[in-house]
Coordinates of C-alpha atoms in Angstrom, one line a residue:
M1 CA 22.7 65.0 -21.1
D2 CA 24.5 62.5 -23.3
S3 CA 24.4 58.7 -22.9
Q4 CA 27.8 58.6 -21.3
S5 CA 26.9 61.0 -18.5
S6 CA 23.5 59.3 -18.0
H7 CA 25.2 56.0 -17.6
T8 CA 27.7 57.5 -15.1
S9 CA 24.9 59.0 -13.0
Q10 CA 22.9 55.7 -13.0
S11 CA 26.0 53.7 -11.9
S12 CA 26.6 56.1 -9.0
L13 CA 23.1 55.4 -7.5
P14 CA 23.2 53.4 -4.3
P15 CA 22.4 49.6 -4.9
H16 CA 19.4 48.1 -3.3
T17 CA 19.2 44.7 -1.5
F18 CA 16.6 42.0 -2.3
Q19 CA 14.1 41.6 0.5
V20 CA 13.2 37.9 1.1
D21 CA 9.8 36.9 2.4
L22 CA 10.8 33.9 4.4
R23 CA 7.3 32.6 4.7
G24 CA 6.8 32.8 1.0
L25 CA 10.1 31.1 0.4
V26 CA 9.2 28.3 2.7
D27 CA 5.9 27.9 0.9
L28 CA 7.8 27.7 -2.4
L29 CA 10.1 25.1 -1.0
S30 CA 7.3 22.9 0.3
R31 CA 5.1 23.1 -2.7
H32 CA 7.6 23.1 -5.6
L33 CA 11.1 22.1 -4.6
Y34 CA 10.6 19.3 -2.2
S35 CA 8.2 16.3 -2.8
S36 CA 7.4 15.9 0.8
P37 CA 7.9 17.6 4.2
K38 CA 9.9 14.5 5.2
V39 CA 13.1 16.0 3.6
Y40 CA 13.5 18.2 6.7
L41 CA 15.0 15.2 8.5
R42 CA 17.4 14.5 5.6
E43 CA 18.6 18.1 5.8
L44 CA 19.2 17.8 9.6
L45 CA 21.1 14.5 9.1
Q46 CA 23.0 16.0 6.2
N47 CA 24.2 19.0 8.2
A48 CA 25.2 16.8 11.1
V49 CA 27.1 14.4 8.9
D50 CA 28.9 17.2 7.0
A51 CA 29.9 18.9 10.3
I52 CA 31.4 15.6 11.5
T53 CA 33.2 15.1 8.2
A54 CA 34.6 18.7 8.5
R55 CA 35.9 18.0 12.0
R56 CA 37.4 14.7 11.1
G57 CA 39.2 16.4 8.3
E58 CA 41.1 18.4 10.9
E59 CA 40.9 15.9 13.8
P60 CA 40.9 12.3 12.3
G61 CA 40.2 10.8 15.8
A62 CA 37.3 13.1 16.7
P63 CA 34.1 11.4 17.8
A64 CA 31.4 10.8 15.1
R65 CA 28.0 10.7 16.7
V66 CA 24.6 12.0 15.8
R67 CA 21.7 11.7 18.2
L68 CA 18.1 12.5 17.6
Y69 CA 15.5 12.9 20.4
A70 CA 11.8 13.3 19.6
E71 CA 10.1 14.6 22.7
G72 CA 7.4 17.0 23.9
G73 CA 6.2 17.7 20.4
G74 CA 9.7 18.9 19.3
L75 CA 12.9 17.4 18.0
R76 CA 16.5 17.7 19.2
V77 CA 19.4 16.7 17.0
A78 CA 22.9 16.7 18.5
D79 CA 26.2 16.1 16.6
S80 CA 29.9 16.0 17.5
G81 CA 30.8 18.0 14.4
I82 CA 33.0 21.0 13.9
G83 CA 30.5 23.5 15.4
L84 CA 30.2 27.3 14.8
T85 CA 31.5 30.5 16.2
E86 CA 29.3 33.6 16.5
A87 CA 30.9 35.0 13.3
D88 CA 30.1 31.7 11.5
V89 CA 26.5 31.9 12.7
H90 CA 26.0 35.4 11.3
D91 CA 27.8 34.6 8.1
L92 CA 26.3 31.2 7.4
L93 CA 23.0 30.5 9.1
A94 CA 21.5 33.9 8.5
T95 CA 22.4 34.1 4.8
I96 CA 20.0 32.2 2.6
G97 CA 21.7 30.4 -0.2
R98 CA 25.3 30.3 1.2
S99 CA 26.8 26.9 2.0
S100 CA 28.8 26.3 5.1
K101 CA 31.0 24.1 3.0
R102 CA 32.5 27.3 1.6
A103 CA 34.0 28.1 5.0
E104 CA 37.7 28.9 5.1
G105 CA 39.8 25.8 5.2
L106 CA 37.1 23.4 3.9
Q107 CA 37.2 24.2 0.2
E108 CA 39.6 21.3 -0.6
A109 CA 37.4 18.8 1.2
R110 CA 34.2 19.8 -0.6
S111 CA 33.7 16.5 -2.4
D112 CA 33.4 14.8 1.0
F113 CA 30.2 16.6 1.8
L114 CA 26.7 15.7 1.1
G115 CA 25.3 19.2 0.7
Q116 CA 26.1 21.2 -2.3
F117 CA 23.5 24.0 -2.3
G118 CA 23.4 25.6 1.1
I119 CA 19.7 25.4 1.6
G120 CA 20.4 23.7 4.9
L121 CA 18.2 24.6 7.9
L122 CA 15.7 26.5 5.7
A123 CA 14.0 23.3 4.8
C124 CA 13.2 22.7 8.5
F125 CA 10.7 25.6 8.4
V126 CA 8.5 23.3 6.3
V127 CA 7.6 21.5 9.6
A128 CA 8.8 23.9 12.3
E129 CA 7.8 27.4 13.4
R130 CA 10.9 27.9 15.4
I131 CA 14.5 26.6 15.0
R132 CA 17.0 27.0 17.8
V133 CA 20.7 26.1 17.2
V134 CA 23.3 25.9 20.0
S135 CA 26.8 25.3 18.7
R136 CA 30.4 25.3 20.0
S137 CA 33.3 25.5 17.6
A138 CA 36.0 22.8 17.5
R139 CA 38.3 25.1 15.6
T140 CA 38.3 27.8 18.3
P141 CA 38.5 25.9 21.6
G142 CA 38.2 29.0 23.7
A143 CA 35.1 30.3 21.9
P144 CA 31.9 30.1 24.0
P145 CA 28.8 28.4 22.8
V146 CA 26.5 30.5 20.6
E147 CA 22.8 30.3 20.2
W148 CA 20.9 31.2 17.0
T149 CA 17.1 31.3 17.2
A150 CA 15.0 31.9 14.1
R151 CA 11.2 32.0 13.4
D152 CA 9.3 31.4 10.2
D153 CA 8.5 35.1 9.9
G154 CA 12.2 35.7 9.0
S155 CA 13.4 37.1 12.3
Y156 CA 16.3 35.7 14.2
T157 CA 18.4 36.4 17.3
V158 CA 22.0 35.5 18.2
R159 CA 23.5 35.4 21.7
T160 CA 26.5 34.0 23.5
L161 CA 25.8 31.4 26.2
P162 CA 27.8 30.2 29.2
G163 CA 30.2 27.4 28.5
T164 CA 28.1 24.8 30.4
A165 CA 25.3 25.2 27.7
R166 CA 27.4 23.2 25.3
P167 CA 30.6 21.9 27.0
E168 CA 31.8 19.8 24.0
P169 CA 32.3 21.0 20.4
G170 CA 29.4 20.3 18.1
T171 CA 25.9 21.5 17.4
T172 CA 22.5 20.8 18.7
V173 CA 19.4 21.8 16.7
Y174 CA 16.0 22.2 18.4
L175 CA 12.8 22.2 16.3
T176 CA 9.4 23.4 17.5
A177 CA 6.6 22.0 15.3
R178 CA 4.4 24.4 13.4
A179 CA 0.6 24.1 13.5
G180 CA -0.5 20.9 11.7
A181 CA 3.0 19.4 11.4
A182 CA 3.4 17.7 14.8
E183 CA 3.1 14.3 13.2
W184 CA 6.4 14.8 11.4
L185 CA 8.2 15.2 14.7
A186 CA 6.6 12.2 16.4
P187 CA 9.1 9.6 17.7
E188 CA 8.0 6.7 15.5
R189 CA 8.0 9.0 12.4
V190 CA 11.4 10.4 13.2
L191 CA 12.8 6.8 13.6
A192 CA 11.3 5.6 10.4
L193 CA 12.6 8.6 8.4
A194 CA 16.0 8.4 10.0
R195 CA 16.4 4.8 9.0
D196 CA 15.1 5.4 5.5
F197 CA 17.4 8.3 4.8
G198 CA 20.5 7.3 6.9
S199 CA 20.8 3.5 6.9
L200 CA 24.1 3.7 5.0
L201 CA 25.7 6.7 6.7
P202 CA 29.3 6.1 7.8
Y203 CA 28.8 7.4 11.4
D204 CA 27.0 6.4 14.5
V205 CA 23.5 7.7 14.2
R206 CA 20.8 6.9 16.7
V207 CA 17.2 8.0 17.5
G208 CA 17.2 7.8 21.3
E209 CA 18.9 4.4 21.8
E210 CA 17.7 2.9 18.5
P211 CA 20.5 2.5 16.0
V212 CA 19.8 4.0 12.5
T213 CA 22.8 2.9 10.5
G214 CA 23.6 -0.7 9.5
L215 CA 27.0 -0.8 7.9
P216 CA 28.4 -2.6 6.0
A217 CA 25.6 -2.5 3.4
P218 CA 23.9 -5.8 2.8
W219 CA 25.7 -6.4 -0.5
D220 CA 29.1 -5.8 1.2
R221 CA 28.7 -8.0 4.3
P222 CA 30.5 -11.3 4.6
Y223 CA 28.3 -14.4 4.4
P224 CA 29.1 -18.1 5.0
G225 CA 28.4 -18.9 1.3
P226 CA 26.6 -17.9 -1.9
A227 CA 23.3 -19.5 -0.8
A228 CA 23.3 -17.6 2.5
R229 CA 24.1 -14.4 0.7
R230 CA 21.3 -14.9 -1.7
V231 CA 18.8 -15.5 1.1
A232 CA 20.0 -12.4 3.0
L233 CA 19.7 -10.2 -0.1
A234 CA 16.3 -11.6 -0.8
R235 CA 15.2 -10.6 2.7
H236 CA 16.7 -7.1 2.1
C237 CA 14.7 -6.8 -1.1
R238 CA 11.5 -7.7 0.6
E239 CA 12.1 -5.1 3.3
L240 CA 13.0 -2.4 0.8
F241 CA 10.8 -3.1 -2.3
G242 CA 8.2 -5.5 -1.0
F243 CA 8.9 -8.5 -3.3
T244 CA 11.1 -11.6 -3.3
P245 CA 13.5 -11.3 -6.2
L246 CA 14.2 -14.0 -8.8
D247 CA 17.8 -13.2 -8.4
S248 CA 20.2 -10.4 -7.4
I249 CA 22.9 -8.8 -9.5
D250 CA 26.0 -7.1 -7.9
L251 CA 26.5 -3.6 -9.3
D252 CA 30.1 -2.2 -8.9
V253 CA 31.6 0.7 -10.7
P254 CA 34.8 1.7 -8.9
L255 CA 35.6 4.7 -11.0
A256 CA 32.3 6.2 -10.0
G257 CA 32.6 5.2 -6.4
L258 CA 29.4 3.2 -6.8
R259 CA 28.3 0.0 -5.1
G260 CA 24.9 -1.7 -4.9
V261 CA 22.7 -4.5 -6.1
A262 CA 19.9 -5.0 -8.6
Y263 CA 17.0 -7.2 -7.8
V264 CA 15.2 -9.1 -10.6
L265 CA 11.4 -8.7 -10.5
P266 CA 9.5 -12.0 -10.0
S267 CA 6.7 -10.9 -12.4
A268 CA 6.5 -9.4 -15.8
V269 CA 6.2 -5.6 -16.2
S270 CA 5.5 -3.4 -19.2
P271 CA 8.6 -2.0 -20.9
A272 CA 6.8 1.3 -21.0
Q273 CA 6.7 1.4 -17.2
R274 CA 9.4 3.6 -15.8
A275 CA 11.4 1.7 -13.1
S276 CA 12.2 3.5 -9.8
H277 CA 15.4 2.9 -8.0
R278 CA 16.9 3.9 -4.7
V279 CA 20.0 6.0 -4.9
H280 CA 22.2 7.0 -1.9
L281 CA 24.8 9.8 -2.1
K282 CA 27.7 9.1 0.2
G283 CA 25.4 7.0 2.4
M284 CA 22.4 9.4 2.5
L285 CA 19.3 8.4 0.6
L286 CA 18.9 10.9 -2.3
T287 CA 15.8 9.4 -3.9
E288 CA 13.7 6.3 -4.0
R289 CA 12.3 7.2 -7.4
A290 CA 15.4 7.5 -9.6
E291 CA 14.5 6.6 -13.2
Q292 CA 17.6 7.3 -15.2
V293 CA 20.3 5.3 -13.6
L294 CA 19.8 2.2 -15.7
P295 CA 19.2 1.8 -19.5
D296 CA 15.6 1.7 -20.6
W297 CA 15.8 -2.0 -21.5
A298 CA 16.6 -3.0 -17.9
F299 CA 13.0 -2.5 -16.8
F300 CA 13.0 -6.0 -15.2
V301 CA 15.2 -5.0 -12.2
R302 CA 15.0 -2.6 -9.2
C303 CA 18.2 -1.5 -7.8
V304 CA 19.6 0.2 -4.7
L305 CA 22.9 2.1 -5.1
D306 CA 25.4 4.1 -3.1
T307 CA 27.6 6.5 -4.9
D308 CA 29.9 9.5 -4.2
S309 CA 30.3 11.0 -7.7
L310 CA 26.8 11.6 -9.2
R311 CA 25.4 15.1 -9.0
P312 CA 22.1 15.8 -7.3
T313 CA 19.6 18.4 -8.4
A314 CA 18.9 21.4 -6.3
S315 CA 16.2 19.6 -4.3
R316 CA 18.6 16.7 -3.7
E317 CA 15.8 14.4 -4.7
A318 CA 16.9 13.4 -8.2
L319 CA 20.1 13.0 -10.2
Y320 CA 21.4 15.6 -12.6
E321 CA 21.7 14.3 -16.2
D322 CA 25.3 14.8 -17.2
E323 CA 28.2 12.8 -18.8
T324 CA 29.0 11.1 -15.5
L325 CA 25.5 9.8 -15.1
A326 CA 25.5 8.6 -18.8
A327 CA 28.7 6.7 -18.2
V328 CA 27.4 5.1 -15.0
R329 CA 24.2 4.1 -16.8
E330 CA 26.2 2.4 -19.5
A331 CA 28.5 0.7 -16.9
L332 CA 25.5 -0.6 -14.9
G333 CA 23.9 -1.9 -18.1
E334 CA 27.1 -3.8 -18.9
R335 CA 26.9 -5.4 -15.4
I336 CA 23.4 -6.7 -16.1
R337 CA 24.4 -7.8 -19.6
S338 CA 27.3 -9.8 -18.1
W339 CA 25.0 -11.4 -15.6
L340 CA 22.7 -12.6 -18.4
T341 CA 25.7 -14.0 -20.3
G342 CA 26.9 -15.8 -17.1
L343 CA 23.5 -17.4 -16.7
A344 CA 23.5 -18.6 -20.3
A345 CA 27.0 -20.1 -19.8
G346 CA 26.7 -21.7 -16.4
D347 CA 23.1 -21.8 -15.0
P348 CA 20.6 -22.7 -17.7
E349 CA 17.8 -23.5 -15.2
R350 CA 17.9 -20.0 -13.6
L351 CA 18.1 -18.5 -17.0
A352 CA 15.0 -20.4 -18.2
A353 CA 13.2 -19.3 -15.0
F354 CA 14.2 -15.7 -15.7
L355 CA 13.2 -15.8 -19.4
A356 CA 9.9 -17.3 -18.6
V357 CA 9.0 -14.0 -17.0
H358 CA 11.3 -11.4 -18.6
H359 CA 12.0 -12.6 -22.2
L360 CA 10.6 -9.2 -23.5
G361 CA 13.4 -7.3 -21.7
V362 CA 16.1 -9.5 -23.1
K363 CA 14.6 -9.3 -26.6
S364 CA 14.7 -5.5 -26.3
L365 CA 18.4 -5.7 -25.4
A366 CA 19.2 -8.2 -28.1
R367 CA 17.8 -6.0 -30.8
H368 CA 20.7 -3.6 -30.4
D369 CA 23.3 -5.9 -29.2
R370 CA 24.5 -8.6 -31.6
G371 CA 26.6 -10.2 -28.9
M372 CA 23.6 -10.6 -26.6
L373 CA 21.5 -11.9 -29.5
R374 CA 24.2 -14.5 -30.2
T375 CA 24.3 -15.5 -26.5
M376 CA 20.5 -15.6 -26.0
L377 CA 19.6 -17.2 -29.4
P378 CA 19.4 -20.7 -28.0
W379 CA 17.2 -19.5 -25.1
L380 CA 14.7 -16.8 -26.3
P381 CA 11.2 -18.2 -26.9
F382 CA 9.3 -17.5 -30.1
E383 CA 5.8 -18.6 -31.2
T384 CA 6.2 -20.8 -34.3
T385 CA 4.2 -23.3 -36.3
D386 CA 6.2 -25.9 -34.5
G387 CA 5.3 -24.6 -31.1
Q388 CA 7.3 -22.5 -28.7
L389 CA 10.9 -22.7 -29.9
S390 CA 14.1 -20.7 -29.9
L391 CA 15.2 -19.2 -33.2
E392 CA 18.3 -21.5 -33.1
E393 CA 16.1 -24.7 -32.9
F394 CA 13.7 -23.4 -35.5
A395 CA 16.5 -22.5 -38.0
Q396 CA 17.9 -26.0 -37.6
R397 CA 14.6 -27.5 -38.6
H398 CA 13.7 -25.3 -41.6
P399 CA 16.0 -24.2 -44.5
V400 CA 14.0 -21.0 -44.8
V401 CA 12.8 -19.1 -41.7
H402 CA 9.5 -17.5 -42.8
F403 CA 7.9 -15.0 -40.5
T404 CA 4.8 -12.8 -40.4
R405 CA 4.8 -9.2 -39.1
T406 CA 1.4 -9.4 -37.3
V407 CA -0.3 -11.8 -35.1
E408 CA -3.3 -11.8 -37.3
E409 CA -1.3 -12.9 -40.4
F410 CA 0.3 -15.7 -38.4
R411 CA -3.1 -17.0 -37.2
Q412 CA -4.3 -16.9 -40.8
V413 CA -1.6 -19.1 -42.2
A414 CA -0.2 -21.1 -39.2
P415 CA -2.6 -24.2 -39.6
I416 CA -2.2 -24.4 -43.4
A417 CA 1.5 -23.6 -43.4
S418 CA 2.2 -26.3 -40.8
A419 CA 0.2 -28.9 -42.8
Q420 CA 2.2 -28.0 -45.9
G421 CA 5.5 -28.3 -44.0
V422 CA 6.3 -24.6 -44.2
G423 CA 7.8 -23.2 -40.9
V424 CA 6.6 -19.8 -39.8
V425 CA 7.6 -17.6 -36.9
N426 CA 5.0 -15.2 -35.4
G427 CA 6.8 -11.9 -35.6
G428 CA 3.8 -9.9 -34.5
Y429 CA 4.8 -9.6 -30.9
T430 CA 7.0 -6.8 -29.6
Y431 CA 10.6 -7.0 -31.1
D432 CA 10.1 -10.4 -32.6
S433 CA 10.1 -9.5 -36.3
E434 CA 13.3 -7.3 -35.8
L435 CA 15.1 -10.2 -34.1
V436 CA 14.1 -12.7 -36.9
E437 CA 15.4 -10.3 -39.5
A438 CA 18.7 -9.9 -37.5
L439 CA 19.1 -13.7 -37.4
P440 CA 21.5 -14.0 -40.5
S441 CA 23.9 -11.5 -38.8
V442 CA 24.6 -13.9 -36.0
R443 CA 23.9 -17.2 -37.8
P444 CA 25.5 -16.8 -41.3
G445 CA 23.8 -18.7 -44.0
T446 CA 20.3 -18.6 -42.5
V447 CA 17.7 -17.6 -45.1
V448 CA 14.9 -15.3 -43.6
A449 CA 11.8 -14.4 -45.7
E450 CA 8.6 -12.6 -44.8
L451 CA 5.6 -14.8 -45.5
D452 CA 2.9 -13.2 -47.7
A453 CA -0.3 -14.5 -49.3
D454 CA 1.5 -15.3 -52.6
T455 CA 4.0 -17.5 -50.8
V456 CA 1.2 -19.4 -48.9
T457 CA -0.8 -19.9 -52.1
A458 CA 2.2 -21.1 -54.0
H459 CA 2.6 -23.9 -51.4
L460 CA -0.9 -25.1 -51.9
D461 CA -1.7 -27.8 -54.5
A462 CA -3.3 -26.6 -57.7
V463 CA -6.6 -28.3 -58.8
D464 CA -6.6 -30.4 -61.9
P465 CA -7.3 -27.9 -64.8
G466 CA -10.2 -30.1 -66.1
E467 CA -11.9 -30.1 -62.7
E468 CA -11.4 -26.4 -62.2
L469 CA -12.9 -25.7 -65.7
A470 CA -15.9 -27.8 -64.8
L471 CA -16.4 -25.6 -61.7
S472 CA -16.0 -22.3 -63.6
G473 CA -19.7 -21.4 -63.1
F474 CA -19.5 -21.9 -59.4
L475 CA -16.3 -19.9 -59.1
A476 CA -17.8 -17.1 -61.3
A477 CA -20.8 -16.8 -59.0
A478 CA -18.6 -16.8 -55.8
R479 CA -16.3 -14.2 -57.3
A480 CA -19.1 -11.9 -58.3
K481 CA -20.5 -12.0 -54.8
L482 CA -17.1 -11.2 -53.1
D483 CA -15.8 -8.8 -55.6
P484 CA -17.5 -5.7 -53.9
L485 CA -15.6 -6.7 -50.7
G486 CA -12.2 -6.4 -52.5
C487 CA -11.7 -10.2 -52.3
D488 CA -10.8 -12.7 -55.1
V489 CA -11.7 -16.4 -55.0
V490 CA -9.3 -19.2 -55.9
L491 CA -9.5 -22.9 -55.7
R492 CA -6.7 -25.1 -54.3
A493 CA -6.3 -28.5 -52.6
F494 CA -4.7 -28.5 -49.2
H495 CA -4.6 -30.0 -45.8
P496 CA -6.1 -30.2 -43.2
L497 CA -9.3 -31.3 -44.9
S498 CA -11.4 -29.9 -42.1
V499 CA -10.6 -26.3 -43.2
P500 CA -13.1 -25.3 -46.0
A501 CA -11.6 -21.9 -46.8
L502 CA -8.7 -19.7 -46.0
H503 CA -8.7 -15.9 -46.1
L504 CA -5.4 -14.5 -47.1
D505 CA -4.2 -10.9 -47.4
D506 CA -1.1 -8.9 -46.6
R507 CA -0.4 -5.3 -45.6
A508 CA -0.5 -4.1 -49.2
A509 CA -3.9 -5.6 -49.7
R510 CA -5.2 -4.1 -46.4
H511 CA -3.9 -0.7 -47.4
E512 CA -5.6 -0.9 -50.7
Q513 CA -8.8 -2.0 -49.0
A514 CA -8.6 0.9 -46.6
R515 CA -8.0 3.3 -49.5
A516 CA -11.0 2.0 -51.4
E517 CA -13.2 2.4 -48.4
A518 CA -12.0 5.9 -47.8
E519 CA -12.7 6.8 -51.5
E520 CA -16.3 5.6 -51.1
R521 CA -16.9 7.9 -48.1
A522 CA -15.0 10.9 -49.5
D523 CA -16.5 13.9 -51.4
D524 CA -15.7 14.3 -55.1
L525 CA -12.4 16.1 -54.6
W526 CA -11.0 13.6 -52.1
A527 CA -12.4 10.7 -54.1
G528 CA -10.4 11.9 -57.1
I529 CA -7.2 12.2 -55.0
L530 CA -7.7 8.8 -53.4
G531 CA -8.5 7.3 -56.8
S532 CA -5.3 8.6 -58.2
L533 CA -3.5 6.6 -55.4
R534 CA -5.0 3.4 -56.6
G535 CA -2.1 1.0 -57.4
S536 CA -1.6 -2.5 -58.5
A537 CA -1.6 -3.8 -54.9
P538 CA -2.7 -7.4 -54.5
R539 CA -6.3 -8.0 -53.3
A540 CA -7.3 -10.3 -50.5
R541 CA -8.2 -13.8 -51.6
L542 CA -10.5 -16.5 -50.3
V543 CA -8.8 -19.8 -51.0
L544 CA -11.4 -22.6 -51.2
N545 CA -10.3 -26.1 -50.3
H546 CA -11.2 -28.5 -53.1
L547 CA -10.6 -31.4 -50.7
N548 CA -13.1 -30.3 -48.2
P549 CA -16.5 -32.2 -48.4
L550 CA -18.6 -29.1 -47.7
V551 CA -16.9 -27.1 -50.5
R552 CA -17.5 -30.0 -52.9
R553 CA -21.2 -30.0 -52.1
I554 CA -21.5 -26.2 -52.5
S555 CA -19.6 -26.4 -55.8
S556 CA -22.3 -28.8 -57.1
L557 CA -25.1 -26.4 -56.4
G558 CA -26.9 -25.0 -59.5
D559 CA -28.5 -21.9 -58.0
P560 CA -26.2 -18.9 -58.4
E561 CA -28.1 -17.1 -55.6
L562 CA -27.5 -19.9 -53.2
I563 CA -23.8 -20.2 -54.3
G564 CA -23.3 -16.5 -53.5
T565 CA -24.8 -16.9 -50.1
A566 CA -22.7 -19.9 -49.4
A567 CA -19.6 -18.1 -50.6
E568 CA -20.4 -15.2 -48.2
S569 CA -20.7 -17.7 -45.4
L570 CA -17.4 -19.3 -46.2
Y571 CA -15.8 -15.8 -46.4
G572 CA -17.2 -14.8 -43.0
Q573 CA -16.2 -18.1 -41.4
A574 CA -12.6 -17.7 -42.7
L575 CA -12.4 -14.2 -41.3
L576 CA -13.5 -15.5 -37.9
M577 CA -11.0 -18.4 -38.0
A578 CA -8.2 -15.9 -38.7
Q579 CA -9.4 -13.8 -35.7
R580 CA -9.4 -10.7 -37.9
P581 CA -11.3 -7.6 -36.8
L582 CA -14.5 -7.3 -38.7
R583 CA -15.4 -4.2 -40.7
P584 CA -19.0 -3.0 -40.7
A585 CA -19.3 -4.4 -44.2
D586 CA -18.1 -7.8 -43.0
S587 CA -20.5 -7.9 -40.1
A588 CA -23.4 -7.0 -42.4
L589 CA -22.3 -9.8 -44.8
L590 CA -22.3 -12.4 -41.9
N591 CA -25.8 -11.4 -40.9
R592 CA -27.0 -11.4 -44.4
A593 CA -25.5 -14.9 -45.1
F594 CA -26.8 -16.3 -41.9
I595 CA -30.3 -15.1 -42.6
G596 CA -30.1 -16.2 -46.2
L597 CA -29.1 -19.7 -45.2
L598 CA -31.9 -19.9 -42.7
E599 CA -34.4 -18.8 -45.3
W600 CA -33.1 -21.3 -47.8
A601 CA -33.2 -24.1 -45.2
T602 CA -36.8 -23.3 -44.0
H603 CA -37.9 -22.7 -47.6
G604 CA -36.6 -26.1 -48.6
E605 CA -38.3 -27.7 -45.6
R606 CA -41.7 -26.2 -46.6
D607 CA -41.2 -27.3 -50.2
G608 CA -40.5 -30.8 -48.8
R609 CA -43.9 -30.8 -47.2

C-alpha cells in the first residue's frame, strides 16, 4: 500500500473524544492554577456580574442584584442576570473550557465581561462536592426554569422545573461543601471574601443584608477639602495594607481605563524587594500580589488600581505581560515622577520628609532620568567631608568635586582630606558614584574627579629634604618591615596632628595585592600565569605624619628591630582607623606587633631595675 492510500485509510478512521477525569482536573486547578481555594467565590461573583452585564446589554433598565446566603453548611448565590435556557445549560455548563461569553448575540459586548476563559463553575469544585444551578432565561420569557446538578465525579443531570421554582429571570447557584472545605462556606468567611473581591463592583452585591460594594472608590469620592481627602485615603491604606502612608499619589491613565492611588510607604524598604500591588479588573479584585504594574524604581509605594484594559492570565490571579501593560507601567511611572517634581516645586517640607526615608528610590530614578536628577539635585542627601549635603550645595563650595567609589576609601581619606580643605563625596553607597559622575550633565562646568591615593598624597605637605635625609635610616627600617605586605612607607606633614599614620591604597593596588597573594598560594603553573599578570599597579602606602609627636619619637629610635615593630603597629592602627577588613597576614602582624611592644616594654622595665 502506498503512502497516499495509507493516509486516506487513516483519515477515514472515526475520531475519538478526550475523556476528562473531573476529579483529576479539579485537583490540577487547586494545586497548580489557583493560589487558594478562595477563588471559588470570585468565580461565582464573576459569573453573576457577567450575567447582569449581559442582560443590561439588552435591557438597560434591568435590575442589577447579587445576593449571597451562607447557611446550613452551604452557599446560595442569586443574581438578576440574563439566565439560561435548557439548551444553554447543555451547551455551556457541561462543556469544560467553553465560555458563556461566546453565546450568540454577546460577541460584540465581550470587552464588558470579567471572564475570558470559560473555567467558570469548575473552580467551585475546589470547595464543593455538589453544584446545583437553577436558571431562567431573560431572552426567552416563556422558557421554564432549568436545573443543572453536577457532582465532583463528573456526572450531571438536567431537568426542567415548574415556573414557581424561579419566577424571575436570573440564576441561583447552590454549593454543598466537600469534606474538609466547610470553613470556606462559613458566613464570616464568605462576607470577608466577597468584600475583598467585590468592593469595587458596579452592581448591588450583598451577603445576606450586609453590603459588599462601596462605590465610588475612595479615590473618586468627593471630600470637603484636600486635608479631609488625605485623611480618608490614609484610613483606606491602613485598612487595605496595614500602614499609615507618608502621602498618596493619584494614578489616572484614561486611555487604559485605569484609576487608582499609590500609597507612599512610611519606612524604608530594600530596592530588591518586589512590591505587591492590588489590581481590580472592571471592579473585581484580580490579584493583591501584582508585581509588574509599576517600574522597578518605584519600590517605595504600594498601589491599588482598577482597570478595564489589562489582560489577566488564565488563573485570573496575575497580569499578562504585553505591550498594554508595558505602556501602563510607563504611564504610572510618569505619574509618580510628576508627584516628586510637584513636591520639589511646591512642598519642600513634605519632600524632605519623603527623602529622609526613600532617597534611595529617588536616586535610582535619577540615574536614568536627567530631568529628575536636575529636579532633585538640591534635595538628595550625600555623605561628604562637609557632612550630609546635596550635590548642589557641595559643588557650590568646592571647585572640584572629588569622590570615592567605596565606603572604605572614603573613611580612609575623609579626616585628612577635610583638614587639607579637599572636598570628597562618599560614592560607596548604592547609586551615589553614578550620580556624582552624572553631575556635569545637569550642572555644566562642574569638575568631577575620582579621588585616589596619589591625589591625597599630593595634597599633603612634603617634609624638608634635609630632615627626611636625616631620617633615612628610620624610613629604610620601616620600609623593609612593611615591604612583604605590599606596602610602601612615605613621610609627609599633615593635619590633624593627632593622626600618626594614614593607610592609602586604591582599587588597582588592592587588585595587585590580591594577585600577589594568589600567586603565593598557587602551584608552579598558576604561579607562572599569575606572575605574568604582574603590572606596574601602584602599591598601598603608609603615610607617616611628621608632625605627630609619637612618629617623631619613633623616628628617633636607634634599634632597627624596635623601629620595625613600631612601624607594624602604626600600619595596623591605620588599617583599623580606615575600618578596612583585615587579611590573615594583617591580623598576624597586629598580634606580633602587640606582643613585641609588650616584650620591649617589660624588658625595658626589667633593665631599669
